[in-house]
């Protein structure tokens, strides 16, 4: 069955960096775009970034553009989110989600918590 | 960028009664070339990731009970739960996948009255 497992979250000081991973299984990973969506504590869902199936196209929310970088390694069935210059407002659960063949996100991981705090 | 606005922010409905959640997009999410509305609904229960309920504005995902239905076109959409069950208590989000950046509504918290 389709599985997405996020890892790499934790507590970090403002200005520091963190790299999240999203490991996929149960489907042909190299055929699907992958999104990152985050949710601050007690808040709604915020779209963060997307990478195309082959890594050639990447898009970011304005709130993270220039600080976050999305990448993928199709040989490892893994997508990464490199987060630099972290701010308090980046504190959230970060979910990765698979984009289905018809463009909507159909499967989500359980999420990994990132806490930015001094 | 497309802004998604849901109403109400919270809703309390008696068991067995109908629940209706509205979603409005700041611009049309109807793609003229395929006549499809690029609008999805998700359900999120505490401590869980979002779960896909509806896509193309009105198509139920496999396994989703038929008491859930979606309607609307262009900029105005509705999620209806025909007969509320206890397990439907959750936060519901609409989401447009018409354009990047993608966006979600702010969420509607559904509770039992």
GROMACS .gro file of N, CA, C and O in nm, chain B residues 2-105:
model
  416
  120UNK      N    1  -0.462   3.230  -0.572
  120UNK     CA    2  -0.603   3.205  -0.542
  120UNK      C    3  -0.622   3.193  -0.391
  120UNK      O    4  -0.554   3.115  -0.326
  121UNK      N    5  -0.715   3.272  -0.339
  121UNK     CA    6  -0.748   3.269  -0.197
  121UNK      C    7  -0.877   3.189  -0.179
  121UNK      O    8  -0.976   3.214  -0.249
  122UNK      N    9  -0.874   3.094  -0.087
  122UNK     CA   10  -0.990   3.010  -0.057
  122UNK      C   11  -1.050   3.053   0.076
  122UNK      O   12  -0.978   3.064   0.176
  123UNK      N   13  -1.180   3.076   0.077
  123UNK     CA   14  -1.247   3.121   0.199
  123UNK      C   15  -1.363   3.029   0.230
  123UNK      O   16  -1.453   3.010   0.147
  124UNK      N   17  -1.362   2.971   0.349
  124UNK     CA   18  -1.468   2.879   0.391
  124UNK      C   19  -1.562   2.949   0.487
  124UNK      O   20  -1.526   3.042   0.559
  125UNK      N   21  -1.686   2.900   0.489
  125UNK     CA   22  -1.784   2.944   0.588
  125UNK      C   23  -1.876   2.829   0.624
  125UNK      O   24  -1.908   2.745   0.537
  126UNK      N   25  -1.915   2.818   0.753
  126UNK     CA   26  -1.865   2.899   0.865
  126UNK      C   27  -1.729   2.848   0.911
  126UNK      O   28  -1.679   2.748   0.861
  127UNK      N   29  -1.671   2.915   1.011
  127UNK     CA   30  -1.546   2.869   1.071
  127UNK      C   31  -1.570   2.747   1.160
  127UNK      O   32  -1.484   2.660   1.174
  128UNK      N   33  -1.688   2.742   1.219
  128UNK     CA   34  -1.725   2.627   1.302
  128UNK      C   35  -1.874   2.602   1.289
  128UNK      O   36  -1.952   2.694   1.257
  129UNK      N   37  -1.911   2.479   1.317
  129UNK     CA   38  -2.048   2.436   1.292
  129UNK      C   39  -2.082   2.325   1.391
  129UNK      O   40  -2.003   2.231   1.408
  130UNK      N   41  -2.197   2.335   1.455
  130UNK     CA   42  -2.245   2.229   1.545
  130UNK      C   43  -2.378   2.177   1.491
  130UNK      O   44  -2.472   2.254   1.473
  131UNK      N   45  -2.381   2.047   1.469
  131UNK     CA   46  -2.499   1.984   1.407
  131UNK      C   47  -2.538   1.861   1.489
  131UNK      O   48  -2.450   1.789   1.540
  132UNK      N   49  -2.666   1.836   1.501
  132UNK     CA   50  -2.713   1.718   1.575
  132UNK      C   51  -2.688   1.591   1.495
  132UNK      O   52  -2.687   1.593   1.370
  133UNK      N   53  -2.669   1.481   1.566
  133UNK     CA   54  -2.651   1.353   1.500
  133UNK      C   55  -2.771   1.323   1.410
  133UNK      O   56  -2.886   1.344   1.449
  134UNK      N   57  -2.741   1.276   1.288
  134UNK     CA   58  -2.846   1.245   1.194
  134UNK      C   59  -2.893   1.362   1.109
  134UNK      O   60  -2.969   1.343   1.014
  135UNK      N   61  -2.851   1.482   1.146
  135UNK     CA   62  -2.890   1.600   1.070
  135UNK      C   63  -2.788   1.632   0.960
  135UNK      O   64  -2.679   1.577   0.956
  136UNK      N   65  -2.825   1.726   0.874
  136UNK     CA   66  -2.740   1.764   0.761
  136UNK      C   67  -2.641   1.871   0.803
  136UNK      O   68  -2.675   1.964   0.877
  137UNK      N   69  -2.518   1.857   0.754
  137UNK     CA   70  -2.414   1.958   0.775
  137UNK      C   71  -2.371   2.012   0.639
  137UNK      O   72  -2.348   1.934   0.546
  138UNK      N   73  -2.359   2.143   0.630
  138UNK     CA   74  -2.322   2.207   0.503
  138UNK      C   75  -2.207   2.305   0.526
  138UNK      O   76  -2.215   2.392   0.613
  139UNK      N   77  -2.101   2.288   0.447
  139UNK     CA   78  -1.983   2.374   0.456
  139UNK      C   79  -1.962   2.437   0.319
  139UNK      O   80  -1.966   2.369   0.217
  140UNK      N   81  -1.938   2.567   0.320
  140UNK     CA   82  -1.921   2.641   0.196
  140UNK      C   83  -1.776   2.682   0.174
  140UNK      O   84  -1.701   2.702   0.270
  141UNK      N   85  -1.739   2.695   0.049
  141UNK     CA   86  -1.604   2.734   0.010
  141UNK      C   87  -1.613   2.824  -0.113
  141UNK      O   88  -1.684   2.792  -0.208
  142UNK      N   89  -1.542   2.934  -0.108
  142UNK     CA   90  -1.540   3.026  -0.221
  142UNK      C   91  -1.395   3.055  -0.259
  142UNK      O   92  -1.310   3.078  -0.172
  143UNK      N   93  -1.367   3.051  -0.388
  143UNK     CA   94  -1.234   3.082  -0.438
  143UNK      C   95  -1.234   3.223  -0.496
  143UNK      O   96  -1.335   3.269  -0.550
  144UNK      N   97  -1.119   3.289  -0.487
  144UNK     CA   98  -1.108   3.428  -0.533
  144UNK      C   99  -1.109   3.440  -0.685
  144UNK      O  100  -1.129   3.549  -0.739
  145UNK      N  101  -1.086   3.328  -0.753
  145UNK     CA  102  -1.103   3.323  -0.898
  145UNK      C  103  -1.147   3.182  -0.935
  145UNK      O  104  -1.133   3.089  -0.854
  146UNK      N  105  -1.201   3.169  -1.053
  146UNK     CA  106  -1.256   3.040  -1.094
  146UNK      C  107  -1.150   2.932  -1.095
  146UNK      O  108  -1.035   2.956  -1.136
  147UNK      N  109  -1.190   2.812  -1.050
  147UNK     CA  110  -1.101   2.696  -1.057
  147UNK      C  111  -1.154   2.595  -1.159
  147UNK      O  112  -1.115   2.479  -1.159
  148UNK      N  113  -1.242   2.643  -1.246
  148UNK     CA  114  -1.295   2.562  -1.355
  148UNK      C  115  -1.204   2.577  -1.475
  148UNK      O  116  -1.186   2.687  -1.528
  149UNK      N  117  -1.145   2.466  -1.517
  149UNK     CA  118  -1.052   2.466  -1.629
  149UNK      C  119  -1.133   2.442  -1.756
  149UNK      O  120  -1.195   2.337  -1.771
  150UNK      N  121  -1.130   2.538  -1.845
  150UNK     CA  122  -1.218   2.533  -1.962
  150UNK      C  123  -1.186   2.418  -2.056
  150UNK      O  124  -1.276   2.364  -2.122
  151UNK      N  125  -1.061   2.377  -2.063
  151UNK     CA  126  -1.024   2.276  -2.162
  151UNK      C  127  -1.081   2.138  -2.130
  151UNK      O  128  -1.104   2.057  -2.220
  152UNK      N  129  -1.103   2.109  -2.001
  152UNK     CA  130  -1.160   1.979  -1.964
  152UNK      C  131  -1.291   1.991  -1.885
  152UNK      O  132  -1.350   1.889  -1.848
  153UNK      N  133  -1.335   2.115  -1.863
  153UNK     CA  134  -1.461   2.141  -1.793
  153UNK      C  135  -1.463   2.078  -1.654
  153UNK      O  136  -1.567   2.030  -1.606
  154UNK      N  137  -1.347   2.077  -1.587
  154UNK     CA  138  -1.339   2.022  -1.452
  154UNK      C  139  -1.305   2.132  -1.353
  154UNK      O  140  -1.226   2.222  -1.382
  155UNK      N  141  -1.366   2.121  -1.235
  155UNK     CA  142  -1.334   2.212  -1.125
  155UNK      C  143  -1.221   2.150  -1.043
  155UNK      O  144  -1.237   2.040  -0.987
  156UNK      N  145  -1.109   2.222  -1.033
  156UNK     CA  146  -0.990   2.170  -0.965
  156UNK      C  147  -1.001   2.202  -0.815
  156UNK      O  148  -0.923   2.281  -0.760
  157UNK      N  149  -1.097   2.135  -0.751
  157UNK     CA  150  -1.132   2.164  -0.613
  157UNK      C  151  -1.148   2.031  -0.539
  157UNK      O  152  -1.220   1.942  -0.585
  158UNK      N  153  -1.081   2.021  -0.425
  158UNK     CA  154  -1.089   1.901  -0.342
  158UNK      C  155  -1.132   1.938  -0.200
  158UNK      O  156  -1.117   2.052  -0.157
  159UNK      N  157  -1.186   1.839  -0.132
  159UNK     CA  158  -1.220   1.852   0.010
  159UNK      C  159  -1.143   1.746   0.089
  159UNK      O  160  -1.135   1.630   0.049
  160UNK      N  161  -1.090   1.789   0.206
  160UNK     CA  162  -1.019   1.700   0.295
  160UNK      C  163  -1.083   1.704   0.433
  160UNK      O  164  -1.135   1.807   0.477
  161UNK      N  165  -1.072   1.591   0.502
  161UNK     CA  166  -1.115   1.579   0.641
  161UNK      C  167  -0.992   1.556   0.726
  161UNK      O  168  -0.908   1.473   0.692
  162UNK      N  169  -0.981   1.628   0.837
  162UNK     CA  170  -0.869   1.607   0.927
  162UNK      C  171  -0.919   1.589   1.070
  162UNK      O  172  -0.983   1.678   1.125
  163UNK      N  173  -0.887   1.474   1.126
  163UNK     CA  174  -0.919   1.447   1.266
  163UNK      C  175  -0.797   1.476   1.352
  163UNK      O  176  -0.684   1.474   1.300
  164UNK      N  177  -0.816   1.504   1.481
  164UNK     CA  178  -0.703   1.541   1.567
  164UNK      C  179  -0.590   1.439   1.563
  164UNK      O  180  -0.614   1.318   1.574
  165UNK      N  181  -0.468   1.490   1.546
  165UNK     CA  182  -0.351   1.404   1.546
  165UNK      C  183  -0.331   1.322   1.421
  165UNK      O  184  -0.243   1.236   1.417
  166UNK      N  185  -0.413   1.347   1.319
  166UNK     CA  186  -0.403   1.271   1.195
  166UNK      C  187  -0.375   1.364   1.077
  166UNK      O  188  -0.406   1.483   1.083
  167UNK      N  189  -0.320   1.308   0.968
  167UNK     CA  190  -0.304   1.390   0.848
  167UNK      C  191  -0.439   1.409   0.779
  167UNK      O  192  -0.535   1.336   0.808
  168UNK      N  193  -0.447   1.502   0.689
  168UNK     CA  194  -0.571   1.518   0.611
  168UNK      C  195  -0.600   1.393   0.529
  168UNK      O  196  -0.510   1.323   0.484
  169UNK      N  197  -0.730   1.368   0.512
  169UNK     CA  198  -0.777   1.255   0.432
  169UNK      C  199  -0.861   1.309   0.317
  169UNK      O  200  -0.951   1.390   0.337
  170UNK      N  201  -0.831   1.264   0.196
  170UNK     CA  202  -0.906   1.308   0.079
  170UNK      C  203  -1.047   1.252   0.081
  170UNK      O  204  -1.067   1.131   0.095
  171UNK      N  205  -1.146   1.342   0.067
  171UNK     CA  206  -1.286   1.301   0.060
  171UNK      C  207  -1.341   1.313  -0.082
  171UNK      O  208  -1.406   1.222  -0.133
  172UNK      N  209  -1.319   1.429  -0.142
  172UNK     CA  210  -1.382   1.467  -0.268
  172UNK      C  211  -1.277   1.531  -0.358
  172UNK      O  212  -1.195   1.610  -0.310
  173UNK      N  213  -1.282   1.499  -0.488
  173UNK     CA  214  -1.199   1.569  -0.586
  173UNK      C  215  -1.285   1.603  -0.707
  173UNK      O  216  -1.397   1.555  -0.720
  174UNK      N  217  -1.230   1.687  -0.796
  174UNK     CA  218  -1.310   1.743  -0.906
  174UNK      C  219  -1.442   1.801  -0.855
  174UNK      O  220  -1.545   1.793  -0.922
  175UNK      N  221  -1.439   1.853  -0.735
  175UNK     CA  222  -1.550   1.922  -0.669
  175UNK      C  223  -1.665   1.830  -0.626
  175UNK      O  224  -1.737   1.862  -0.531
  176UNK      N  225  -1.682   1.716  -0.693
  176UNK     CA  226  -1.801   1.635  -0.664
  176UNK      C  227  -1.778   1.485  -0.673
  176UNK      O  228  -1.874   1.408  -0.653
  177UNK      N  229  -1.657   1.440  -0.697
  177UNK     CA  230  -1.629   1.297  -0.708
  177UNK      C  231  -1.578   1.244  -0.575
  177UNK      O  232  -1.476   1.292  -0.524
  178UNK      N  233  -1.649   1.147  -0.519
  178UNK     CA  234  -1.607   1.089  -0.392
  178UNK      C  235  -1.488   0.997  -0.411
  178UNK      O  236  -1.485   0.914  -0.504
  179UNK      N  237  -1.392   1.009  -0.321
  179UNK     CA  238  -1.278   0.918  -0.321
  179UNK      C  239  -1.328   0.779  -0.283
  179UNK      O  240  -1.426   0.763  -0.208
  180UNK      N  241  -1.259   0.678  -0.335
  180UNK     CA  242  -1.295   0.540  -0.304
  180UNK      C  243  -1.297   0.517  -0.153
  180UNK      O  244  -1.206   0.559  -0.081
  181UNK      N  245  -1.404   0.453  -0.104
  181UNK     CA  246  -1.413   0.423   0.037
  181UNK      C  247  -1.480   0.530   0.122
  181UNK      O  248  -1.509   0.506   0.240
  182UNK      N  249  -1.505   0.645   0.066
  182UNK     CA  250  -1.570   0.753   0.141
  182UNK      C  251  -1.721   0.728   0.142
  182UNK      O  252  -1.781   0.703   0.037
  183UNK      N  253  -1.783   0.733   0.260
  183UNK     CA  254  -1.927   0.705   0.268
  183UNK      C  255  -2.010   0.799   0.180
  183UNK      O  256  -1.974   0.916   0.163
  184UNK      N  257  -2.118   0.748   0.127
  184UNK     CA  258  -2.197   0.829   0.034
  184UNK      C  259  -2.280   0.938   0.103
  184UNK      O  260  -2.349   1.014   0.034
  185UNK      N  261  -2.270   0.947   0.235
  185UNK     CA  262  -2.335   1.063   0.301
  185UNK      C  263  -2.256   1.192   0.274
  185UNK      O  264  -2.307   1.301   0.298
  186UNK      N  265  -2.132   1.178   0.226
  186UNK     CA  266  -2.051   1.294   0.189
  186UNK      C  267  -2.074   1.325   0.040
  186UNK      O  268  -2.062   1.236  -0.045
  187UNK      N  269  -2.104   1.450   0.010
  187UNK     CA  270  -2.118   1.490  -0.129
  187UNK      C  271  -2.064   1.631  -0.149
  187UNK      O  272  -2.065   1.713  -0.056
  188UNK      N  273  -2.016   1.656  -0.269
  188UNK     CA  274  -1.966   1.787  -0.304
  188UNK      C  275  -2.040   1.843  -0.424
  188UNK      O  276  -2.083   1.767  -0.511
  189UNK      N  277  -2.054   1.973  -0.427
  189UNK     CA  278  -2.122   2.038  -0.538
  189UNK      C  279  -2.062   2.175  -0.562
  189UNK      O  280  -1.980   2.224  -0.483
  190UNK      N  281  -2.105   2.236  -0.671
  190UNK     CA  282  -2.060   2.371  -0.704
  190UNK      C  283  -1.974   2.374  -0.829
  190UNK      O  284  -1.930   2.270  -0.879
  191UNK      N  285  -1.949   2.495  -0.875
  191UNK     CA  286  -1.867   2.513  -0.994
  191UNK      C  287  -1.815   2.656  -0.999
  191UNK      O  288  -1.880   2.749  -0.946
  192UNK      N  289  -1.700   2.672  -1.063
  192UNK     CA  290  -1.645   2.807  -1.081
  192UNK      C  291  -1.576   2.859  -0.957
  192UNK      O  292  -1.458   2.830  -0.935
  193UNK      N  293  -1.651   2.933  -0.875
  193UNK     CA  294  -1.592   2.990  -0.755
  193UNK      C  295  -1.665   2.953  -0.626
  193UNK      O  296  -1.617   2.987  -0.517
  194UNK      N  297  -1.779   2.887  -0.636
  194UNK     CA  298  -1.858   2.856  -0.516
  194UNK      C  299  -1.886   2.706  -0.505
  194UNK      O  300  -1.942   2.647  -0.597
  195UNK      N  301  -1.850   2.652  -0.388
  195UNK     CA  302  -1.857   2.508  -0.368
  195UNK      C  303  -1.915   2.476  -0.232
  195UNK      O  304  -1.909   2.558  -0.139
  196UNK      N  305  -1.970   2.354  -0.221
  196UNK     CA  306  -2.032   2.310  -0.097
  196UNK      C  307  -1.997   2.165  -0.070
  196UNK      O  308  -1.998   2.082  -0.161
  197UNK      N  309  -1.964   2.137   0.056
  197UNK     CA  310  -1.952   2.000   0.105
  197UNK      C  311  -2.072   1.974   0.194
  197UNK      O  312  -2.098   2.052   0.286
  198UNK      N  313  -2.143   1.867   0.167
  198UNK     CA  314  -2.261   1.832   0.245
  198UNK      C  315  -2.243   1.694   0.304
  198UNK      O  316  -2.201   1.600   0.236
  199UNK      N  317  -2.274   1.685   0.434
  199UNK     CA  318  -2.284   1.555   0.501
  199UNK      C  319  -2.432   1.536   0.528
  199UNK      O  320  -2.492   1.612   0.606
  200UNK      N  321  -2.491   1.436   0.466
  200UNK     CA  322  -2.639   1.427   0.465
  200UNK      C  323  -2.697   1.388   0.600
  200UNK      O  324  -2.805   1.434   0.637
  201UNK      N  325  -2.626   1.304   0.674
  201UNK     CA  326  -2.674   1.257   0.803
  201UNK      C  327  -2.553   1.240   0.894
  201UNK      O  328  -2.481   1.140   0.885
  202UNK      N  329  -2.530   1.338   0.980
  202UNK     CA  330  -2.406   1.344   1.056
  202UNK      C  331  -2.391   1.224   1.150
  202UNK      O  332  -2.484   1.189   1.225
  203UNK      N  333  -2.274   1.162   1.144
  203UNK     CA  334  -2.238   1.055   1.235
  203UNK      C  335  -2.131   1.104   1.332
  203UNK      O  336  -2.058   1.199   1.302
  204UNK      N  337  -2.118   1.037   1.445
  204UNK     CA  338  -2.023   1.080   1.547
  204UNK      C  339  -1.880   1.083   1.493
  204UNK      O  340  -1.801   1.170   1.530
  205UNK      N  341  -1.849   0.991   1.403
  205UNK     CA  342  -1.712   0.983   1.350
  205UNK      C  343  -1.680   1.094   1.249
  205UNK      O  344  -1.567   1.104   1.202
  206UNK      N  345  -1.777   1.176   1.217
  206UNK     CA  346  -1.755   1.286   1.122
  206UNK      C  347  -1.702   1.411   1.191
  206UNK      O  348  -1.671   1.510   1.122
  207UNK      N  349  -1.693   1.409   1.322
  207UNK     CA  350  -1.635   1.524   1.393
  207UNK      C  351  -1.491   1.541   1.349
  207UNK      O  352  -1.408   1.449   1.361
  208UNK      N  353  -1.461   1.658   1.295
  208UNK     CA  354  -1.330   1.681   1.233
  208UNK      C  355  -1.325   1.826   1.186
  208UNK      O  356  -1.422   1.901   1.199
  209UNK      N  357  -1.209   1.862   1.130
  209UNK     CA  358  -1.196   1.989   1.058
  209UNK      C  359  -1.193   1.957   0.909
  209UNK      O  360  -1.124   1.863   0.866
  210UNK      N  361  -1.268   2.034   0.833
  210UNK     CA  362  -1.279   2.011   0.689
  210UNK      C  363  -1.215   2.128   0.615
  210UNK      O  364  -1.237   2.245   0.649
  211UNK      N  365  -1.138   2.095   0.511
  211UNK     CA  366  -1.068   2.196   0.431
  211UNK      C  367  -1.104   2.180   0.284
  211UNK      O  368  -1.104   2.068   0.231
  212UNK      N  369  -1.128   2.292   0.219
  212UNK     CA  370  -1.133   2.290   0.073
  212UNK      C  371  -0.993   2.327   0.021
  212UNK      O  372  -0.914   2.391   0.093
  213UNK      N  373  -0.964   2.287  -0.100
  213UNK     CA  374  -0.829   2.303  -0.155
  213UNK      C  375  -0.838   2.316  -0.306
  213UNK      O  376  -0.904   2.237  -0.373
  214UNK      N  377  -0.769   2.417  -0.359
  214UNK     CA  378  -0.767   2.431  -0.504
  214UNK      C  379  -0.634   2.379  -0.558
  214UNK      O  380  -0.527   2.411  -0.504
  215UNK      N  381  -0.643   2.298  -0.663
  215UNK     CA  382  -0.523   2.249  -0.730
  215UNK      C  383  -0.523   2.296  -0.876
  215UNK      O  384  -0.459   2.235  -0.961
  216UNK      N  385  -0.591   2.407  -0.898
  216UNK     CA  386  -0.599   2.468  -1.030
  216UNK      C  387  -0.467   2.534  -1.068
  216UNK      O  388  -0.425   2.530  -1.184
  217UNK      N  389  -0.401   2.597  -0.969
  217UNK     CA  390  -0.279   2.669  -1.000
  217UNK      C  391  -0.183   2.667  -0.882
  217UNK      O  392  -0.224   2.641  -0.767
  218UNK      N  393  -0.058   2.693  -0.911
  218UNK     CA  394   0.046   2.704  -0.810
  218UNK      C  395   0.071   2.853  -0.784
  218UNK      O  396   0.083   2.929  -0.881
  219UNK      N  397   0.080   2.901  -0.660
  219UNK     CA  398   0.080   2.820  -0.538
  219UNK      C  399  -0.058   2.762  -0.507
  219UNK      O  400  -0.159   2.829  -0.523
  220UNK      N  401  -0.058   2.637  -0.466
  220UNK     CA  402  -0.183   2.577  -0.423
  220UNK      C  403  -0.228   2.643  -0.292
  220UNK      O  404  -0.147   2.703  -0.221
  221UNK      N  405  -0.357   2.629  -0.262
  221UNK     CA  406  -0.406   2.696  -0.142
  221UNK      C  407  -0.523   2.618  -0.082
  221UNK      O  408  -0.595   2.545  -0.153
  222UNK      N  409  -0.538   2.639   0.049
  222UNK     CA  410  -0.644   2.575   0.126
  222UNK      C  411  -0.734   2.682   0.187
  222UNK      O  412  -0.689   2.794   0.215
  223UNK      N  413  -0.858   2.643   0.213
  223UNK     CA  414  -0.942   2.726   0.297
  223UNK      C  415  -0.890   2.720   0.440
  223UNK      O  416  -0.804   2.637   0.473
   0.00000   0.00000   0.00000
